[in-house]
Coordinates of C-alpha atoms in Angstrom, one line a residue:
Chain S
M125 CA 133.9 -27.9 177.7
T126 CA 130.9 -30.2 178.3
E127 CA 129.2 -32.5 175.8
K128 CA 126.3 -30.1 175.6
E129 CA 128.6 -27.1 174.9
L130 CA 130.2 -29.0 172.0
I131 CA 126.7 -29.8 170.6
K132 CA 126.1 -26.1 170.6
E133 CA 129.2 -25.6 168.6
A134 CA 128.1 -28.2 166.1
I135 CA 124.8 -26.4 165.8
E136 CA 126.7 -23.2 164.9
A137 CA 128.7 -25.2 162.3
R138 CA 125.5 -26.5 160.8
K139 CA 124.5 -22.9 159.9
R140 CA 127.4 -22.8 157.4
T141 CA 126.0 -25.7 155.4
Y142 CA 126.1 -25.6 151.6
S143 CA 123.3 -28.1 150.8
P144 CA 121.2 -26.7 148.0
Y145 CA 120.4 -30.2 146.7
S146 CA 119.4 -32.0 149.8
H147 CA 118.4 -29.1 152.0
F148 CA 119.7 -31.3 154.8
G149 CA 122.3 -29.4 156.9
V150 CA 124.7 -31.1 159.2
G151 CA 127.2 -29.7 161.7
A152 CA 130.2 -31.1 163.4
A153 CA 132.5 -29.9 166.0
I154 CA 135.8 -31.3 167.3
L155 CA 137.3 -30.4 170.6
L156 CA 141.0 -30.4 171.1
K157 CA 143.0 -30.7 174.4
D158 CA 143.7 -27.0 174.6
G159 CA 140.1 -26.0 174.2
T160 CA 140.2 -25.2 170.5
V161 CA 137.0 -26.2 168.6
I162 CA 137.2 -27.1 164.9
K163 CA 133.9 -26.8 163.0
G164 CA 132.8 -28.7 159.8
T165 CA 129.6 -28.6 157.8
N166 CA 128.3 -30.6 154.8
I167 CA 129.0 -29.3 151.4
E168 CA 127.3 -30.6 148.3
N169 CA 128.0 -30.6 144.6
V170 CA 125.8 -30.7 141.5
S171 CA 127.6 -34.0 140.9
Y172 CA 126.3 -35.5 144.1
G173 CA 129.2 -37.9 144.5
L174 CA 131.5 -35.0 145.1
S175 CA 129.7 -33.9 148.2
L176 CA 131.4 -34.0 151.6
C177 CA 129.8 -34.7 154.9
A178 CA 130.3 -32.5 158.0
E179 CA 132.1 -35.1 160.1
R180 CA 134.8 -35.6 157.4
N181 CA 135.0 -31.9 156.7
A182 CA 135.7 -31.1 160.4
M183 CA 138.5 -33.7 160.5
F184 CA 140.1 -32.6 157.2
S185 CA 139.8 -29.0 158.1
L186 CA 141.5 -29.7 161.4
I187 CA 144.5 -31.1 159.6
S188 CA 144.6 -28.5 157.0
Q189 CA 144.6 -25.8 159.6
G190 CA 147.7 -27.3 161.2
Y191 CA 146.2 -29.0 164.2
D192 CA 147.2 -32.5 165.4
Y193 CA 144.5 -35.2 165.4
K194 CA 146.3 -36.8 168.3
D195 CA 144.9 -33.8 170.4
I196 CA 141.3 -34.6 169.8
V197 CA 139.2 -35.0 173.0
M198 CA 135.7 -35.6 171.6
M199 CA 133.5 -34.8 168.6
A200 CA 129.8 -33.8 168.2
V201 CA 127.6 -34.1 165.2
V202 CA 124.1 -32.6 164.7
G203 CA 121.3 -32.7 162.2
D204 CA 117.6 -32.0 162.0
T205 CA 116.7 -35.6 162.5
D206 CA 114.1 -37.4 164.5
K207 CA 116.6 -39.4 166.6
P208 CA 120.2 -38.3 167.1
I209 CA 121.9 -38.1 163.7
S210 CA 124.1 -41.0 162.6
P211 CA 127.4 -40.6 160.7
C212 CA 127.4 -42.3 157.3
G213 CA 129.8 -45.3 156.8
A214 CA 132.3 -43.2 154.8
C215 CA 132.6 -40.8 157.7
R216 CA 133.1 -43.6 160.2
Q217 CA 136.0 -45.0 158.0
V218 CA 137.7 -41.5 157.8
L219 CA 137.3 -41.0 161.5
A220 CA 138.8 -44.4 162.1
E221 CA 142.0 -43.2 160.4
F222 CA 142.4 -40.6 163.1
L223 CA 140.4 -41.2 166.3
K224 CA 141.0 -43.9 169.0
P225 CA 138.3 -46.6 169.1
D226 CA 137.1 -45.2 172.3
T227 CA 137.2 -41.3 171.5
K228 CA 133.8 -39.9 172.5
I229 CA 131.5 -39.2 169.6
I230 CA 128.3 -37.3 170.5
L231 CA 125.4 -37.7 168.1
A232 CA 122.6 -35.1 168.5
N233 CA 119.5 -33.6 166.9
L234 CA 118.0 -30.1 167.1
K235 CA 115.4 -31.2 169.7
G236 CA 117.9 -31.9 172.4
D237 CA 118.3 -35.6 172.1
F238 CA 121.7 -37.0 172.0
K239 CA 123.6 -40.3 172.2
I240 CA 127.2 -40.8 173.2
T241 CA 129.1 -43.4 171.2
N242 CA 132.5 -44.2 169.7
L243 CA 134.1 -46.0 166.8
E244 CA 134.3 -49.3 168.5
E245 CA 130.5 -49.2 168.4
L246 CA 130.0 -47.5 165.1
L247 CA 132.6 -49.3 163.0
P248 CA 133.1 -52.8 164.3
Y249 CA 135.7 -55.0 162.5
T250 CA 137.3 -51.9 161.0
F251 CA 139.2 -52.1 157.7
T252 CA 142.8 -50.9 158.5
E253 CA 145.1 -53.3 156.7
I254 CA 146.6 -53.0 153.3
E255 CA 149.1 -55.7 152.5
N256 CA 152.2 -55.0 150.3
V257 CA 152.2 -51.2 150.8
Chain O
M238 CA 149.5 -10.5 148.1
T239 CA 151.2 -11.6 144.9
E240 CA 150.9 -14.9 143.1
K241 CA 154.4 -15.9 144.4
E242 CA 153.4 -15.1 148.0
L243 CA 150.3 -17.3 147.7
I244 CA 152.4 -20.2 146.2
K245 CA 154.5 -19.9 149.4
E246 CA 151.4 -20.3 151.5
A247 CA 150.5 -23.4 149.5
I248 CA 154.0 -24.8 150.1
E249 CA 153.4 -24.3 153.9
A250 CA 150.0 -26.0 153.5
R251 CA 151.8 -28.9 151.8
K252 CA 153.7 -29.7 155.0
R253 CA 150.6 -30.6 156.7
T254 CA 149.9 -33.5 154.3
Y255 CA 148.6 -36.8 155.6
S256 CA 149.6 -39.0 152.7
P257 CA 151.1 -42.3 154.1
Y258 CA 149.9 -44.3 151.1
S259 CA 151.0 -42.2 148.1
H260 CA 153.8 -40.2 149.9
F261 CA 152.7 -37.5 147.5
G262 CA 152.1 -34.3 149.4
V263 CA 150.0 -31.4 147.9
G264 CA 149.2 -28.0 149.3
A265 CA 146.7 -25.4 148.4
A266 CA 146.0 -21.9 149.5
I267 CA 143.1 -19.6 148.8
L268 CA 143.3 -15.8 149.1
L269 CA 140.3 -13.8 150.2
K270 CA 139.5 -10.1 149.6
D271 CA 140.4 -9.1 153.2
G272 CA 143.9 -10.8 152.9
T273 CA 143.0 -13.9 154.8
V274 CA 144.6 -17.1 153.5
I275 CA 142.9 -20.5 153.8
K276 CA 145.1 -23.6 153.6
G277 CA 144.3 -27.1 152.5
T278 CA 146.3 -30.2 152.2
N279 CA 145.6 -33.7 150.8
I280 CA 144.5 -36.3 153.3
E281 CA 144.4 -40.0 152.5
N282 CA 142.7 -43.0 153.9
V283 CA 143.5 -46.7 154.0
S284 CA 140.4 -47.1 151.8
Y285 CA 141.9 -45.0 149.0
G286 CA 138.6 -43.8 147.7
L287 CA 138.0 -41.8 150.8
S288 CA 141.0 -39.6 150.3
L289 CA 140.6 -35.9 149.8
C290 CA 142.8 -33.7 147.6
A291 CA 144.3 -30.4 148.8
E292 CA 142.2 -28.2 146.5
R293 CA 138.9 -29.5 147.7
N294 CA 140.1 -29.5 151.3
A295 CA 141.0 -25.9 151.1
M296 CA 137.6 -24.9 149.6
F297 CA 135.6 -27.1 152.1
S298 CA 137.6 -25.9 155.0
L299 CA 137.0 -22.2 154.0
I300 CA 133.2 -22.8 154.1
S301 CA 133.5 -24.8 157.3
Q302 CA 135.4 -21.9 158.9
G303 CA 132.6 -19.6 158.1
Y304 CA 134.2 -17.6 155.2
D305 CA 132.3 -16.7 152.1
Y306 CA 133.4 -18.3 148.8
K307 CA 132.3 -15.1 147.0
D308 CA 135.3 -13.3 148.6
I309 CA 137.8 -15.6 146.8
V310 CA 140.4 -13.6 144.9
M311 CA 142.7 -16.4 143.8
M312 CA 144.0 -19.9 144.6
A313 CA 147.3 -21.6 144.4
V314 CA 148.2 -25.3 144.3
V315 CA 151.7 -26.9 144.6
G316 CA 153.1 -30.4 144.5
D317 CA 156.5 -32.0 143.9
T318 CA 155.9 -32.5 140.2
D319 CA 158.1 -32.0 137.2
K320 CA 155.8 -29.5 135.5
P321 CA 153.4 -27.3 137.6
I322 CA 150.9 -29.6 139.3
S323 CA 147.5 -30.2 137.7
P324 CA 144.3 -30.4 139.7
C325 CA 142.4 -33.7 139.2
G326 CA 139.0 -33.6 137.6
A327 CA 137.1 -34.0 140.8
C328 CA 138.8 -30.9 142.3
R329 CA 137.9 -29.0 139.1
Q330 CA 134.3 -30.0 139.5
V331 CA 134.2 -28.9 143.1
L332 CA 135.9 -25.6 142.4
A333 CA 133.4 -25.0 139.6
E334 CA 130.6 -25.0 142.2
F335 CA 132.2 -22.0 144.0
L336 CA 134.7 -20.1 141.8
K337 CA 133.9 -17.9 138.8
P338 CA 135.1 -19.2 135.4
D339 CA 137.9 -16.6 135.3
T340 CA 139.0 -16.7 139.0
K341 CA 142.8 -17.0 138.9
I342 CA 144.2 -20.5 139.6
I343 CA 148.0 -20.7 140.1
L344 CA 149.5 -24.2 139.5
A345 CA 153.1 -24.6 140.8
N346 CA 155.8 -27.1 141.6
L347 CA 158.6 -27.0 144.2
K348 CA 161.2 -25.9 141.6
G349 CA 159.7 -22.5 141.1
D350 CA 157.7 -23.2 137.9
F351 CA 154.2 -22.0 137.8
K352 CA 151.3 -21.6 135.4
I353 CA 148.3 -19.3 135.7
T354 CA 144.9 -20.7 134.6
N355 CA 141.3 -20.8 135.5
L356 CA 138.3 -23.0 135.4
E357 CA 137.3 -21.9 131.8
E358 CA 140.4 -23.6 130.7
L359 CA 140.5 -26.4 133.2
L360 CA 136.9 -27.5 132.9
P361 CA 135.4 -26.7 129.6
Y362 CA 131.7 -27.5 129.0
T363 CA 131.1 -27.8 132.8
F364 CA 128.4 -30.0 134.2
T365 CA 126.2 -27.5 136.2
E366 CA 122.6 -28.6 135.4
I367 CA 120.3 -30.9 137.1
E368 CA 116.8 -31.0 135.8
N369 CA 113.8 -31.5 138.1
V370 CA 115.5 -30.5 141.3
Chain E
M166 CA 127.6 -49.7 115.4
T167 CA 127.0 -46.0 114.7
E168 CA 127.1 -43.1 117.2
K169 CA 123.3 -42.9 117.1
E170 CA 122.9 -46.6 117.9
L171 CA 125.3 -46.2 120.9
I172 CA 123.2 -43.3 122.1
K173 CA 120.2 -45.7 122.1
E174 CA 122.1 -48.1 124.3
A175 CA 122.8 -45.3 126.7
I176 CA 119.2 -44.4 126.7
E177 CA 118.4 -48.0 127.6
A178 CA 121.0 -47.8 130.4
R179 CA 119.4 -44.7 131.8
K180 CA 116.2 -46.6 132.5
R181 CA 118.1 -48.6 135.2
T182 CA 119.0 -45.4 137.2
Y183 CA 118.7 -45.4 140.9
S184 CA 118.3 -41.8 141.6
P185 CA 115.7 -41.3 144.3
Y186 CA 117.4 -38.2 145.6
S187 CA 118.0 -36.1 142.5
H188 CA 115.5 -37.7 140.2
F189 CA 118.1 -37.0 137.5
G190 CA 118.8 -40.3 135.6
V191 CA 121.9 -40.7 133.4
G192 CA 122.9 -43.5 131.1
A193 CA 126.2 -44.4 129.6
A194 CA 127.2 -47.1 127.1
I195 CA 130.7 -48.2 126.0
L196 CA 131.3 -49.9 122.7
L197 CA 134.1 -52.5 122.5
K198 CA 135.9 -53.7 119.4
D199 CA 134.0 -56.9 119.1
G200 CA 130.7 -55.2 119.3
T201 CA 130.0 -55.8 122.9
V202 CA 128.2 -52.8 124.7
I203 CA 128.7 -52.2 128.4
K204 CA 126.0 -50.1 130.2
G205 CA 126.3 -47.9 133.2
T206 CA 123.8 -45.8 135.1
N207 CA 124.0 -43.4 138.0
I208 CA 123.4 -44.8 141.4
E209 CA 122.8 -42.6 144.4
N210 CA 123.1 -42.9 148.1
V211 CA 121.4 -41.3 151.1
S212 CA 124.8 -40.1 151.9
Y213 CA 125.1 -38.0 148.7
G214 CA 128.9 -38.3 148.5
L215 CA 128.7 -42.0 147.9
S216 CA 126.8 -41.7 144.7
L217 CA 128.4 -42.8 141.5
C218 CA 127.8 -41.3 138.0
A219 CA 126.8 -43.4 134.9
E220 CA 130.1 -42.8 133.1
R221 CA 132.3 -44.1 135.9
N222 CA 129.9 -47.0 136.5
A223 CA 130.0 -48.1 132.9
M224 CA 133.8 -48.0 133.0
F225 CA 134.1 -49.8 136.4
S226 CA 131.5 -52.4 135.4
L227 CA 133.4 -53.1 132.2
I228 CA 136.5 -54.0 134.1
S229 CA 134.6 -55.9 136.8
Q230 CA 133.0 -58.0 134.1
G231 CA 136.4 -59.0 132.8
Y232 CA 136.7 -56.8 129.7
D233 CA 139.7 -54.9 128.6
Y234 CA 139.5 -51.1 128.5
K235 CA 142.1 -51.2 125.7
D236 CA 139.3 -52.6 123.5
I237 CA 137.1 -49.5 123.9
V238 CA 136.0 -47.9 120.6
M239 CA 133.7 -45.1 121.9
M240 CA 131.4 -44.0 124.6
A241 CA 128.0 -42.4 124.8
V242 CA 126.4 -40.5 127.7
V243 CA 122.8 -39.2 127.9
G244 CA 120.7 -37.3 130.3
D245 CA 117.4 -35.3 130.2
T246 CA 119.2 -32.0 129.7
D247 CA 118.6 -29.0 127.6
K248 CA 122.0 -29.2 125.7
P249 CA 123.8 -32.5 125.4
I250 CA 124.8 -33.7 128.9
S251 CA 128.3 -33.0 130.2
P252 CA 130.3 -35.4 132.3
C253 CA 131.4 -34.2 135.7
G254 CA 135.0 -33.6 136.4
A255 CA 135.4 -36.7 138.5
C256 CA 134.1 -38.9 135.6
R257 CA 136.6 -37.1 133.2
Q258 CA 139.4 -38.0 135.6
V259 CA 138.4 -41.6 135.8
L260 CA 138.0 -41.9 132.0
A261 CA 141.4 -40.4 131.6
E262 CA 142.9 -43.4 133.5
F263 CA 141.6 -45.7 130.8
L264 CA 140.7 -43.9 127.5
K265 CA 143.0 -42.4 125.0
P266 CA 143.0 -38.7 124.7
D267 CA 141.2 -39.0 121.3
T268 CA 138.7 -41.7 122.1
K269 CA 135.4 -40.6 120.9
I270 CA 133.0 -39.5 123.7
I271 CA 129.4 -38.7 122.5
L272 CA 127.4 -36.4 124.8
A273 CA 123.6 -36.5 124.1
N274 CA 120.2 -35.5 125.5
L275 CA 116.8 -37.0 125.0
K276 CA 115.7 -34.5 122.4
G277 CA 118.2 -35.9 119.9
D278 CA 120.9 -33.3 120.3
F279 CA 124.4 -34.7 120.5
K280 CA 128.0 -33.5 120.6
I281 CA 131.1 -35.5 119.8
T282 CA 134.1 -34.8 121.9
N283 CA 137.1 -36.5 123.7
L284 CA 139.3 -36.2 126.8
E285 CA 141.7 -33.9 125.1
E286 CA 138.9 -31.4 125.0
L287 CA 137.2 -32.3 128.2
L288 CA 140.2 -32.5 130.6
P289 CA 143.0 -30.4 129.3
Y290 CA 146.3 -30.5 131.3
T291 CA 145.3 -33.8 132.9
F292 CA 146.7 -34.9 136.3
T293 CA 148.5 -38.2 135.6
E294 CA 151.7 -37.9 137.6
I295 CA 152.4 -39.1 141.1
E296 CA 156.0 -38.8 142.1
N297 CA 157.7 -41.3 144.4
V298 CA 155.1 -44.1 143.7
Chain A
M278 CA 125.6 -72.3 145.5
T279 CA 127.4 -72.6 148.8
E280 CA 129.3 -69.9 150.7
K281 CA 132.6 -71.5 149.7
E282 CA 131.7 -71.6 146.0
L283 CA 130.8 -67.8 146.1
I284 CA 134.2 -67.1 147.7
K285 CA 135.7 -68.9 144.7
E286 CA 133.8 -66.5 142.4
A287 CA 135.1 -63.5 144.5
I288 CA 138.7 -64.9 144.1
E289 CA 138.1 -64.9 140.3
A290 CA 136.8 -61.3 140.4
R291 CA 139.9 -60.3 142.3
K292 CA 142.0 -61.2 139.3
R293 CA 140.5 -58.4 137.4
T294 CA 141.7 -55.7 139.9
Y295 CA 143.1 -52.5 138.6
S296 CA 145.3 -51.4 141.6
P297 CA 148.6 -50.1 140.3
Y298 CA 148.9 -47.7 143.3
S299 CA 148.1 -49.9 146.3
H300 CA 148.9 -53.3 144.7
F301 CA 146.1 -54.6 147.0
G302 CA 143.5 -56.5 144.9
V303 CA 140.1 -57.2 146.2
G304 CA 137.3 -59.3 144.7
A305 CA 133.6 -59.4 145.4
A306 CA 130.8 -61.6 144.1
I307 CA 127.0 -61.3 144.6
L308 CA 124.6 -64.2 144.2
L309 CA 121.2 -63.7 142.9
K310 CA 118.1 -65.9 143.4
D311 CA 118.3 -67.4 139.9
G312 CA 122.0 -68.4 140.4
T313 CA 123.5 -65.4 138.5
V314 CA 126.8 -64.2 140.1
I315 CA 127.8 -60.6 139.6
K316 CA 131.5 -59.8 140.1
G317 CA 133.2 -56.7 141.2
T318 CA 136.8 -55.7 141.7
N319 CA 138.6 -52.6 143.1
I320 CA 139.6 -50.0 140.6
E321 CA 142.0 -47.2 141.5
N322 CA 142.8 -43.8 140.1
V323 CA 146.0 -41.7 140.1
S324 CA 143.8 -39.2 142.1
Y325 CA 143.3 -41.7 144.9
G326 CA 139.9 -40.4 146.1
L327 CA 138.4 -41.5 142.8
S328 CA 139.1 -45.2 143.5
L329 CA 136.3 -47.6 143.9
C330 CA 136.2 -50.7 146.1
A331 CA 135.2 -54.1 144.9
E332 CA 132.1 -54.4 147.0
R333 CA 130.6 -51.2 145.7
N334 CA 131.7 -52.1 142.2
A335 CA 129.9 -55.4 142.4
M336 CA 126.7 -53.7 143.6
F337 CA 126.8 -50.8 141.1
S338 CA 127.6 -53.2 138.2
L339 CA 124.7 -55.4 139.2
I340 CA 122.3 -52.5 138.8
S341 CA 124.0 -51.2 135.6
Q342 CA 123.6 -54.6 134.1
G343 CA 119.8 -54.5 134.7
Y344 CA 119.6 -56.9 137.7
D345 CA 117.4 -56.2 140.7
Y346 CA 119.1 -55.8 144.0
K347 CA 116.0 -57.3 145.7
D348 CA 117.1 -60.7 144.3
I349 CA 120.4 -60.7 146.2
V350 CA 120.8 -63.8 148.2
M351 CA 124.3 -63.3 149.6
M352 CA 127.7 -61.6 148.9
A353 CA 131.3 -62.6 149.3
V354 CA 134.4 -60.4 149.5
V355 CA 138.0 -61.6 149.5
G356 CA 141.5 -60.0 149.8
D357 CA 145.0 -61.1 150.6
T358 CA 144.7 -60.2 154.3
D359 CA 145.8 -62.0 157.4
K360 CA 142.3 -62.3 158.8
P361 CA 139.1 -62.3 156.6
I362 CA 139.0 -58.9 154.8
S363 CA 136.7 -56.2 156.2
P364 CA 134.6 -53.9 154.0
C365 CA 135.4 -50.2 154.4
G366 CA 132.8 -47.9 155.9
A367 CA 131.9 -46.4 152.6
C368 CA 131.1 -49.9 151.1
R369 CA 129.0 -50.7 154.2
Q370 CA 127.0 -47.5 153.7
V371 CA 126.4 -48.3 150.0
L372 CA 125.5 -51.9 150.7
A373 CA 122.9 -50.6 153.3
E374 CA 121.1 -48.7 150.6
F375 CA 120.4 -52.1 148.9
L376 CA 120.8 -55.1 151.2
K377 CA 118.6 -56.2 154.0
P378 CA 120.1 -55.9 157.6
D379 CA 120.4 -59.7 157.6
T380 CA 121.6 -60.4 154.1
K381 CA 124.5 -62.8 154.4
I382 CA 127.9 -61.2 153.8
I383 CA 130.9 -63.6 153.7
L384 CA 134.3 -62.0 154.4
A385 CA 137.3 -64.2 153.3
N386 CA 141.0 -64.1 152.7
L387 CA 143.2 -66.2 150.3
K388 CA 144.2 -68.7 153.0
G389 CA 140.7 -70.1 153.4
D390 CA 139.6 -68.3 156.5
F391 CA 136.2 -66.8 156.3
K392 CA 133.6 -65.0 158.5
I393 CA 129.9 -64.8 157.9
T394 CA 128.3 -61.5 158.9
N395 CA 125.7 -58.9 157.8
L396 CA 125.0 -55.2 157.9
E397 CA 123.3 -55.3 161.2
E398 CA 126.7 -56.2 162.6
L399 CA 128.8 -54.2 160.2
L400 CA 126.9 -50.9 160.3
P401 CA 125.0 -50.5 163.5
Y402 CA 122.9 -47.3 163.9
T403 CA 122.8 -46.9 160.1
F404 CA 122.3 -43.5 158.5
T405 CA 119.2 -43.7 156.4
E406 CA 117.2 -40.6 157.0
I407 CA 117.3 -37.4 155.1
E408 CA 114.5 -34.9 156.2
N409 CA 112.8 -32.7 153.7
V410 CA 113.6 -34.6 150.6

């Protein structure tokens, strides 16, 4: 599967958005080694702080469905933004728990623009250490 | 599907837990009208505040996979607790966005104890109103 | 300090709201034994899930400022709602970590309506147990 | 106030930690133009996802106490880590709502190591845009 095909899957995922408060839908799609694609979308709550972004949702859904995050090949995220969408810091932190620093992350918008990046670029000097645990 | 069968699905979901910080696995399973079961498990993060509970994960995964929350029949949650596990307040709030007040929620532990409840009991005087939106 | 005076403090706290996304300001005020009042307001983020409610903010600020949550006498919360505002489930869970089940919680709106409650009523069958910690 | 003095304030803030689950205390201190220092510490919850980091707590407490985030001069964060502590992605996102890209952020540990950085370095390609709001 190509980057552009995975973006299409993310666009499909975006249609499932539950975002009655922001009206800002986001879609994410994760490709696994065997070709499986896991979708995630953003889901909001009347108590805004309980909302979950598409990227984290795709990752959490992947694990909940019994897939192995070690099989992730690449991820795509899409929103109706001017430039390719950018993952929020919380999503970067969650992805850092599961992705390799150089796993391909494709950021896209609905106009066909995209940008290929990874966590090494998105979350430099990552917090990964808890002492005394 | 009976309540006890759905608890078994939640026990299966619990095996997928990613909880290296608390070592406290939780599983959730949601039954839809057509017999489909959606699983969710708790997933933690080195930055504890970015962890997600099993209940919310099942609900968010359901929507991300393209199912309709209006088709939910009942939900089961299970953990290795002394009494049947109790959903945290954040999960109750998220469930309140999607479940009816009387949708059956089954709380269970690994010893076979269970308790049938709903959001009317779990989240009285629910926050649902935002003015000026 | 009376309940009504604490509501006034919560109304003052509400003026500090940072809520450019919901335009829904909330204020909270906590009274300590020695008469000190700690204020909290809701603070939102462009990534909605990183928003924090007023109630949690007041509690977290209290601890950050070096006060002892064991000295809490009562708490008031206010929003521009039709009926007295209701704390979201996440706030109830956080309060349950620090308040006694019968600590007085006053819910109010801007029209002068209020309702006196506590966590026993707001968060029945509270999640407090983690095994193996 | 010098960077090293602000680190001392963060070390004081760290003593207020409520972290019975991770046993990993973090302190943060924010310096305002007029010399005021606002402290924040990490506060955890039995439902891990409701925990709040020290950095966000300092920022939210600052606003709740009625201060203006536009008056922030610099911020220090400290933990008992091998290298200077690193803020999690969620904190970086929240800070990005209020700090300028070049506001000085000092990361430190208890051994006297420190690193001076800012959001431009910590959160490149920041998510700040929501369409249709």
